[in-house]
Coordinates of C-alpha atoms in Angstrom, one line a residue:
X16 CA 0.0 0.0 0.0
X17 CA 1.4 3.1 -0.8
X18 CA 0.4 6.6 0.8
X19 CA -1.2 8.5 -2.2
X20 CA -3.9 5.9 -1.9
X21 CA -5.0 7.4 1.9
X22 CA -4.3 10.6 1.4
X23 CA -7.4 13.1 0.4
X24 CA -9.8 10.0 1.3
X25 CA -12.8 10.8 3.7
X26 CA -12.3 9.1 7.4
X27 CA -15.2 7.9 9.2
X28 CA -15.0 7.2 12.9
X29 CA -16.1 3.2 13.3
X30 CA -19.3 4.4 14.2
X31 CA -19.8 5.9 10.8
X32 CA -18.9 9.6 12.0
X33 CA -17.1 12.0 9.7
X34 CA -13.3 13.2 10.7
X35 CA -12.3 14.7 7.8
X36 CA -9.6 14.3 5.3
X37 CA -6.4 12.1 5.4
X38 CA -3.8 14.8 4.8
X39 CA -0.6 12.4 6.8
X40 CA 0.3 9.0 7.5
X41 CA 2.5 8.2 10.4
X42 CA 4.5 4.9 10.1
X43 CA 6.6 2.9 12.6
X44 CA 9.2 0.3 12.5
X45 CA 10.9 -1.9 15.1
X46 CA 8.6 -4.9 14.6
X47 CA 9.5 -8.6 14.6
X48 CA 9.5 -9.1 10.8
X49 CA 11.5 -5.7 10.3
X50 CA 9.3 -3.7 8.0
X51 CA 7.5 -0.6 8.6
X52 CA 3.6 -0.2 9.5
X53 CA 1.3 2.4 9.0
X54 CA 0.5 2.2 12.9
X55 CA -1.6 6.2 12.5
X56 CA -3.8 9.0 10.2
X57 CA -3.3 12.6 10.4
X58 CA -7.3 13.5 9.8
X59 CA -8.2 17.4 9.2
X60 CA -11.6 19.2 8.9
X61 CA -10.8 22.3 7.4
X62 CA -9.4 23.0 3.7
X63 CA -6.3 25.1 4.5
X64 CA -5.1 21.8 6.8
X65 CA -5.5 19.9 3.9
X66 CA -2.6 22.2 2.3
X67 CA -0.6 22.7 4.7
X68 CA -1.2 20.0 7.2
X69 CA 0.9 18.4 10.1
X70 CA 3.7 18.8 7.4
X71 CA 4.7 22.5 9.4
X72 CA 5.7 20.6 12.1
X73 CA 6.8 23.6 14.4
X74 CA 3.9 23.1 16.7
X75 CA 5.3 20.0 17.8
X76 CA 8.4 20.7 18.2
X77 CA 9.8 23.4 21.5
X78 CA 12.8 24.9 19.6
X79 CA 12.7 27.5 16.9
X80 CA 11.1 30.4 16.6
X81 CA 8.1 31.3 18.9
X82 CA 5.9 33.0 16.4
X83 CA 6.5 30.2 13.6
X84 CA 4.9 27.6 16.2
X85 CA 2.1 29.7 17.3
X86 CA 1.5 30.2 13.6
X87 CA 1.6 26.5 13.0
X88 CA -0.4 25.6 15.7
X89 CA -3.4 27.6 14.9
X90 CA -3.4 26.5 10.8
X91 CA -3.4 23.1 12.3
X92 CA -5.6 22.6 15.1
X93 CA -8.3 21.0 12.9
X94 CA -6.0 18.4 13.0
X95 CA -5.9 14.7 14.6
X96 CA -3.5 12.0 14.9
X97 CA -5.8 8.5 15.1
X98 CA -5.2 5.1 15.6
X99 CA -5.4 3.5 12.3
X100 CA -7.4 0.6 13.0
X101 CA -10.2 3.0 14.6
X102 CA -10.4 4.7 11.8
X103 CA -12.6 3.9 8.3
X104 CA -11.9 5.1 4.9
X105 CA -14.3 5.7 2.1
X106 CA -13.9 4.7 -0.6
X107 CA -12.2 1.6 1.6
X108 CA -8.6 0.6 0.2
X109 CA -7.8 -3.4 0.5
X110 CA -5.6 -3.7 3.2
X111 CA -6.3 -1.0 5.4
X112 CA -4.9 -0.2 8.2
X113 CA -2.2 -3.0 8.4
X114 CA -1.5 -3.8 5.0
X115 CA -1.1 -6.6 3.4
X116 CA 1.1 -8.9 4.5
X117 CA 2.3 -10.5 1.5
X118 CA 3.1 -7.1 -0.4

């Protein structure tokens, strides 16, 4: 599974409530078999997170310059990092959230 095929999808809570838009993908590694897993979703409401997205990455981070985090912050407070296996996308790609093992 490749990333362009999450990202811009629509994610639905698994109670069929609307989150927004997958604008990131967060992957891990460190597991038995040695590859990497797509373990969360960045989701955003808004259209400007969409562009710009958790891709700033000031907010998260203490050092730097104040105003470029408190300008980060507020373009991306629509958005949410989720668990990918509580979250549903539409239209559904095979393999979601774990991938497929054989790939």
């Amino acid at each position: 599974m490749r990333a362009g095929e999450l990202l811009g999808r629509a994610a639905y809570d698994l109670h069929g409530r609307r989150l927004g838009r997958v604008v990131d993908v967060v992957v891990r590694g460190g597991f038995p078999d040695g590859r990497l897993r797509l373990t969360d979703v960045i989701v955003t409401r808004h259209w400007w997170s969409r562009v710009v997205g958790r891709l700033i990455g000031a907010e998260r981070h203490p050092s730097g310059p104040w105003a470029i985090r408190v300008v980060a912050r507020a373009v991306s407070r629509g958005s949410r990092q989720l668990p990918a296996d509580q979250v549903q996308l539409l239209p559904p790609v095979p393999g979601f959230p774990f991938g497929d093992p054989g790939s």
